[in-house]
Amino acid sequence: MSFVEYGDTIKDGDTAIVFLGHESMFPVKVQHGTVTQTKYGVIRHSTDLIGKKYGSKVTCSKGGWVFILHPTPELWTMNLPHRTQILYSTDISIITMMLELKPGSIVCESGTGSGSLSHALIRTVAPTGHLYTVEFHQQRAEKAREEFREHGVEHLVTVTNQDVCKNGFGVSNIADAVFLDIPSPWEAIGHAKSALKAEGGRICSFSPCIEQVQRTCLAMEEYGFTEINTLEILLRVYNVRTISLQIPDLGKTAEDNSSSGFDSSNPSHQGSPCANLQQGTVQFKSGVPLREVVGHTGYLTFATKS
């Protein structure tokens, strides 16, 4: 099993996603002889998972059923164990595009955190690219190494435990892109420039506060970066609902009634289509935004090494 080389069959040792619904799913490590409890009953790994195809509909012990999905960076972002605040698909998608990443690209990242962005970067640069990711916290770095190994991508990533602001990324003049998600990114701009290739390399810095953005932009200018641009990506979700509205009674003027020969007092006109239309309701589909919307997450500052 690999996050970048998809297989058809569930095997012992795989990481799989148990899908109960769009708002309910979780990862599970498939192991012979193990069982997993769900609200629909027990899933027995030996008989219900191993040997089945990914995407299979599995019936649980209580009669309910779930789907077993192959893990992807998108699904992992939604289900990973949080060691830090993570980046979600809304920001990840614009980062991979604006950094101009493709298969074969070399990317430097700091910090690794929970590995949400890391998995997406690895999938983007595979099979010939490489990710150099730096994590200040030793336990988080060790956990990231373990996850990359379990997910079959350890050959595409190098995890380093050090302070990027003091020691840099450990590489020089080879990176196509650098990503910074640290409290003081302006202190690492010099090391980012050293890691990037001779010219044309791209850099991105993620910061939640505009004061951090201001200091980072000044540092980028100082080190000769150009095309400095800051974006904020906001996601607004709509629910599609059936709405019932009463048709407004616009009335008729006396002149309209007399000219059309319509007599509202005449009993023969009480059941006319016009009378029913004005007193009825109409149903239609409408997009309604959620009452609570996730607002600001962070600013993305991009620049180019000239």
PDB file of C-alpha atoms in Angstrom, residues 130-283:
ATOM      1  CA  HIS A 130      11.746  14.598  -3.422  1.00  0.00           C
ATOM      2  CA  LEU A 131      10.539  16.428  -0.314  1.00  0.00           C
ATOM      3  CA  TYR A 132      12.985  17.701   2.324  1.00  0.00           C
ATOM      4  CA  THR A 133      10.907  18.514   5.391  1.00  0.00           C
ATOM      5  CA  VAL A 134      12.270  20.037   8.616  1.00  0.00           C
ATOM      6  CA  GLU A 135      10.549  19.729  12.002  1.00  0.00           C
ATOM      7  CA  PHE A 136      11.791  21.510  15.153  1.00  0.00           C
ATOM      8  CA  HIS A 137       9.993  19.165  17.595  1.00  0.00           C
ATOM      9  CA  GLN A 138      11.795  15.806  17.933  1.00  0.00           C
ATOM     10  CA  GLN A 139       8.763  13.636  18.765  1.00  0.00           C
ATOM     11  CA  ARG A 140       6.751  15.104  15.865  1.00  0.00           C
ATOM     12  CA  ALA A 141       9.666  14.470  13.509  1.00  0.00           C
ATOM     13  CA  GLU A 142       9.942  10.836  14.634  1.00  0.00           C
ATOM     14  CA  LYS A 143       6.183  10.320  14.265  1.00  0.00           C
ATOM     15  CA  ALA A 144       6.282  11.819  10.766  1.00  0.00           C
ATOM     16  CA  ARG A 145       9.067   9.401   9.746  1.00  0.00           C
ATOM     17  CA  GLU A 146       7.004   6.492  11.064  1.00  0.00           C
ATOM     18  CA  GLU A 147       3.905   7.569   9.128  1.00  0.00           C
ATOM     19  CA  PHE A 148       5.807   8.088   5.873  1.00  0.00           C
ATOM     20  CA  ARG A 149       7.269   4.608   6.243  1.00  0.00           C
ATOM     21  CA  GLU A 150       3.844   3.039   6.931  1.00  0.00           C
ATOM     22  CA  HIS A 151       2.344   4.901   3.975  1.00  0.00           C
ATOM     23  CA  GLY A 152       4.982   3.658   1.533  1.00  0.00           C
ATOM     24  CA  VAL A 153       6.471   7.065   0.666  1.00  0.00           C
ATOM     25  CA  GLU A 154       9.696   7.070   2.735  1.00  0.00           C
ATOM     26  CA  HIS A 155      11.810   6.946  -0.447  1.00  0.00           C
ATOM     27  CA  LEU A 156      10.319  10.280  -1.547  1.00  0.00           C
ATOM     28  CA  VAL A 157      10.876  12.279   1.646  1.00  0.00           C
ATOM     29  CA  THR A 158      13.701  13.166   4.036  1.00  0.00           C
ATOM     30  CA  VAL A 159      12.708  14.264   7.557  1.00  0.00           C
ATOM     31  CA  THR A 160      15.192  16.381   9.523  1.00  0.00           C
ATOM     32  CA  ASN A 161      14.857  17.376  13.171  1.00  0.00           C
ATOM     33  CA  GLN A 162      16.439  20.835  13.541  1.00  0.00           C
ATOM     34  CA  ASP A 163      15.694  24.553  13.781  1.00  0.00           C
ATOM     35  CA  VAL A 164      15.298  25.815  10.221  1.00  0.00           C
ATOM     36  CA  CYS A 165      15.813  29.432  11.326  1.00  0.00           C
ATOM     37  CA  LYS A 166      19.305  28.583  12.608  1.00  0.00           C
ATOM     38  CA  ASN A 167      20.416  25.566  10.570  1.00  0.00           C
ATOM     39  CA  GLY A 168      18.418  25.804   7.357  1.00  0.00           C
ATOM     40  CA  PHE A 169      17.117  22.848   5.321  1.00  0.00           C
ATOM     41  CA  GLY A 170      20.370  20.903   4.937  1.00  0.00           C
ATOM     42  CA  VAL A 171      20.452  21.315   1.140  1.00  0.00           C
ATOM     43  CA  SER A 172      21.760  24.046  -1.171  1.00  0.00           C
ATOM     44  CA  ASN A 173      20.837  25.271  -4.661  1.00  0.00           C
ATOM     45  CA  ILE A 174      18.609  22.305  -5.591  1.00  0.00           C
ATOM     46  CA  ALA A 175      15.034  23.152  -4.535  1.00  0.00           C
ATOM     47  CA  ASP A 176      12.384  24.204  -7.018  1.00  0.00           C
ATOM     48  CA  ALA A 177      10.175  25.476  -4.202  1.00  0.00           C
ATOM     49  CA  VAL A 178      10.224  26.212  -0.471  1.00  0.00           C
ATOM     50  CA  PHE A 179       7.256  26.263   1.913  1.00  0.00           C
ATOM     51  CA  LEU A 180       7.381  27.870   5.373  1.00  0.00           C
ATOM     52  CA  ASP A 181       4.813  27.328   8.136  1.00  0.00           C
ATOM     53  CA  ILE A 182       6.655  28.563  11.229  1.00  0.00           C
ATOM     54  CA  PRO A 183       6.057  31.345  13.795  1.00  0.00           C
ATOM     55  CA  SER A 184       8.844  33.617  12.462  1.00  0.00           C
ATOM     56  CA  PRO A 185       9.261  32.882   8.738  1.00  0.00           C
ATOM     57  CA  TRP A 186      11.274  36.069   8.157  1.00  0.00           C
ATOM     58  CA  GLU A 187      14.169  34.460  10.065  1.00  0.00           C
ATOM     59  CA  ALA A 188      14.292  31.587   7.562  1.00  0.00           C
ATOM     60  CA  ILE A 189      14.120  33.569   4.292  1.00  0.00           C
ATOM     61  CA  GLY A 190      17.925  33.581   3.933  1.00  0.00           C
ATOM     62  CA  HIS A 191      18.102  29.795   4.355  1.00  0.00           C
ATOM     63  CA  ALA A 192      15.228  29.402   1.889  1.00  0.00           C
ATOM     64  CA  LYS A 193      17.127  31.424  -0.697  1.00  0.00           C
ATOM     65  CA  SER A 194      20.187  29.222  -0.193  1.00  0.00           C
ATOM     66  CA  ALA A 195      18.136  26.048  -0.661  1.00  0.00           C
ATOM     67  CA  LEU A 196      16.472  27.246  -3.883  1.00  0.00           C
ATOM     68  CA  LYS A 197      17.998  26.686  -7.308  1.00  0.00           C
ATOM     69  CA  ALA A 198      20.019  29.456  -8.951  1.00  0.00           C
ATOM     70  CA  GLU A 199      17.019  31.417 -10.238  1.00  0.00           C
ATOM     71  CA  GLY A 200      13.293  31.078 -10.749  1.00  0.00           C
ATOM     72  CA  GLY A 201      12.605  29.086  -7.577  1.00  0.00           C
ATOM     73  CA  ARG A 202       9.336  29.790  -5.784  1.00  0.00           C
ATOM     74  CA  ILE A 203       8.680  30.329  -2.074  1.00  0.00           C
ATOM     75  CA  CYS A 204       5.461  30.317  -0.041  1.00  0.00           C
ATOM     76  CA  SER A 205       4.960  31.376   3.571  1.00  0.00           C
ATOM     77  CA  PHE A 206       1.802  30.594   5.576  1.00  0.00           C
ATOM     78  CA  SER A 207       1.049  32.952   8.488  1.00  0.00           C
ATOM     79  CA  PRO A 208      -2.184  33.546  10.455  1.00  0.00           C
ATOM     80  CA  CYS A 209      -1.377  37.167  11.413  1.00  0.00           C
ATOM     81  CA  ILE A 210      -0.925  40.126   9.055  1.00  0.00           C
ATOM     82  CA  GLU A 211       1.975  41.419  11.187  1.00  0.00           C
ATOM     83  CA  GLN A 212       3.878  38.221  10.361  1.00  0.00           C
ATOM     84  CA  VAL A 213       3.117  38.776   6.678  1.00  0.00           C
ATOM     85  CA  GLN A 214       4.480  42.324   6.794  1.00  0.00           C
ATOM     86  CA  ARG A 215       7.797  41.273   8.339  1.00  0.00           C
ATOM     87  CA  THR A 216       8.103  38.339   5.930  1.00  0.00           C
ATOM     88  CA  CYS A 217       7.518  40.559   2.892  1.00  0.00           C
ATOM     89  CA  LEU A 218      10.198  42.988   4.088  1.00  0.00           C
ATOM     90  CA  ALA A 219      12.654  40.092   4.493  1.00  0.00           C
ATOM     91  CA  MET A 220      11.801  38.790   1.023  1.00  0.00           C
ATOM     92  CA  GLU A 221      12.530  42.214  -0.480  1.00  0.00           C
ATOM     93  CA  GLU A 222      15.793  42.398   1.457  1.00  0.00           C
ATOM     94  CA  TYR A 223      16.952  39.060   0.010  1.00  0.00           C
ATOM     95  CA  GLY A 224      16.029  40.039  -3.521  1.00  0.00           C
ATOM     96  CA  PHE A 225      12.799  38.089  -4.050  1.00  0.00           C
ATOM     97  CA  THR A 226      10.382  39.460  -6.646  1.00  0.00           C
ATOM     98  CA  GLU A 227       6.718  38.994  -7.565  1.00  0.00           C
ATOM     99  CA  ILE A 228       5.757  39.130  -3.867  1.00  0.00           C
ATOM    100  CA  ASN A 229       2.040  38.430  -3.556  1.00  0.00           C
ATOM    101  CA  THR A 230      -0.216  37.677  -0.560  1.00  0.00           C
ATOM    102  CA  LEU A 231      -3.487  35.751  -0.859  1.00  0.00           C
ATOM    103  CA  GLU A 232      -6.240  34.734   1.551  1.00  0.00           C
ATOM    104  CA  ILE A 233      -8.380  31.756   0.534  1.00  0.00           C
ATOM    105  CA  LEU A 234     -11.867  31.612   2.070  1.00  0.00           C
ATOM    106  CA  LEU A 235     -14.150  28.594   1.599  1.00  0.00           C
ATOM    107  CA  ARG A 236     -17.923  29.092   1.535  1.00  0.00           C
ATOM    108  CA  VAL A 237     -20.079  25.954   1.469  1.00  0.00           C
ATOM    109  CA  TYR A 238     -23.686  25.922   0.243  1.00  0.00           C
ATOM    110  CA  ASN A 239     -26.417  23.410   1.106  1.00  0.00           C
ATOM    111  CA  VAL A 240     -28.995  22.638  -1.584  1.00  0.00           C
ATOM    112  CA  ARG A 241     -32.499  22.674  -0.066  1.00  0.00           C
ATOM    113  CA  THR A 242     -36.097  22.648  -1.243  1.00  0.00           C
ATOM    114  CA  ILE A 243     -37.680  26.005  -0.448  1.00  0.00           C
ATOM    115  CA  SER A 244     -41.446  26.670  -0.306  1.00  0.00           C
ATOM    116  CA  LEU A 245     -42.564  30.244  -0.820  1.00  0.00           C
ATOM    117  CA  GLN A 246     -46.063  31.664  -1.022  1.00  0.00           C
ATOM    118  CA  ILE A 247     -46.848  33.294  -4.343  1.00  0.00           C
ATOM    119  CA  PRO A 248     -47.429  37.003  -3.658  1.00  0.00           C
ATOM    120  CA  ASP A 249     -50.912  38.376  -4.251  1.00  0.00           C
ATOM    121  CA  LEU A 250     -50.161  41.288  -6.548  1.00  0.00           C
ATOM    122  CA  GLY A 251     -53.846  42.088  -6.997  1.00  0.00           C
ATOM    123  CA  LYS A 252     -55.597  43.551 -10.022  1.00  0.00           C
ATOM    124  CA  THR A 253     -56.629  47.103 -10.710  1.00  0.00           C
ATOM    125  CA  ALA A 254     -60.251  47.927 -11.449  1.00  0.00           C
ATOM    126  CA  GLU A 255     -59.250  48.945 -14.959  1.00  0.00           C
ATOM    127  CA  ASP A 256     -57.586  45.535 -15.572  1.00  0.00           C
ATOM    128  CA  ASN A 257     -60.652  43.671 -14.318  1.00  0.00           C
ATOM    129  CA  SER A 258     -63.066  45.644 -16.463  1.00  0.00           C
ATOM    130  CA  SER A 259     -60.921  45.426 -19.589  1.00  0.00           C
ATOM    131  CA  SER A 260     -60.545  41.659 -19.304  1.00  0.00           C
ATOM    132  CA  GLY A 261     -64.178  41.084 -18.419  1.00  0.00           C
ATOM    133  CA  PHE A 262     -63.143  39.364 -15.166  1.00  0.00           C
ATOM    134  CA  ASP A 263     -65.629  39.632 -12.291  1.00  0.00           C
ATOM    135  CA  SER A 264     -64.121  38.429  -9.023  1.00  0.00           C
ATOM    136  CA  SER A 265     -67.574  38.370  -7.395  1.00  0.00           C
ATOM    137  CA  ASN A 266     -68.890  35.981 -10.023  1.00  0.00           C
ATOM    138  CA  PRO A 267     -68.973  32.437  -8.503  1.00  0.00           C
ATOM    139  CA  SER A 268     -68.011  30.980 -11.865  1.00  0.00           C
ATOM    140  CA  HIS A 269     -64.618  32.718 -11.617  1.00  0.00           C
ATOM    141  CA  GLN A 270     -63.702  31.497  -8.111  1.00  0.00           C
ATOM    142  CA  GLY A 271     -62.035  28.343  -9.397  1.00  0.00           C
ATOM    143  CA  SER A 272     -60.151  30.033 -12.224  1.00  0.00           C
ATOM    144  CA  PRO A 273     -56.380  29.375 -12.657  1.00  0.00           C
ATOM    145  CA  CYS A 274     -55.643  33.002 -11.869  1.00  0.00           C
ATOM    146  CA  ALA A 275     -57.332  32.785  -8.475  1.00  0.00           C
ATOM    147  CA  ASN A 276     -55.554  29.520  -7.539  1.00  0.00           C
ATOM    148  CA  LEU A 277     -52.165  30.830  -8.673  1.00  0.00           C
ATOM    149  CA  GLN A 278     -52.327  33.909  -6.457  1.00  0.00           C
ATOM    150  CA  GLN A 279     -53.301  31.904  -3.359  1.00  0.00           C
ATOM    151  CA  GLY A 280     -50.825  28.995  -3.760  1.00  0.00           C
ATOM    152  CA  THR A 281     -47.170  28.254  -2.994  1.00  0.00           C
ATOM    153  CA  VAL A 282     -44.281  27.251  -5.190  1.00  0.00           C
ATOM    154  CA  GLN A 283     -41.369  24.917  -4.403  1.00  0.00           C
TER     155      GLN A 283
END
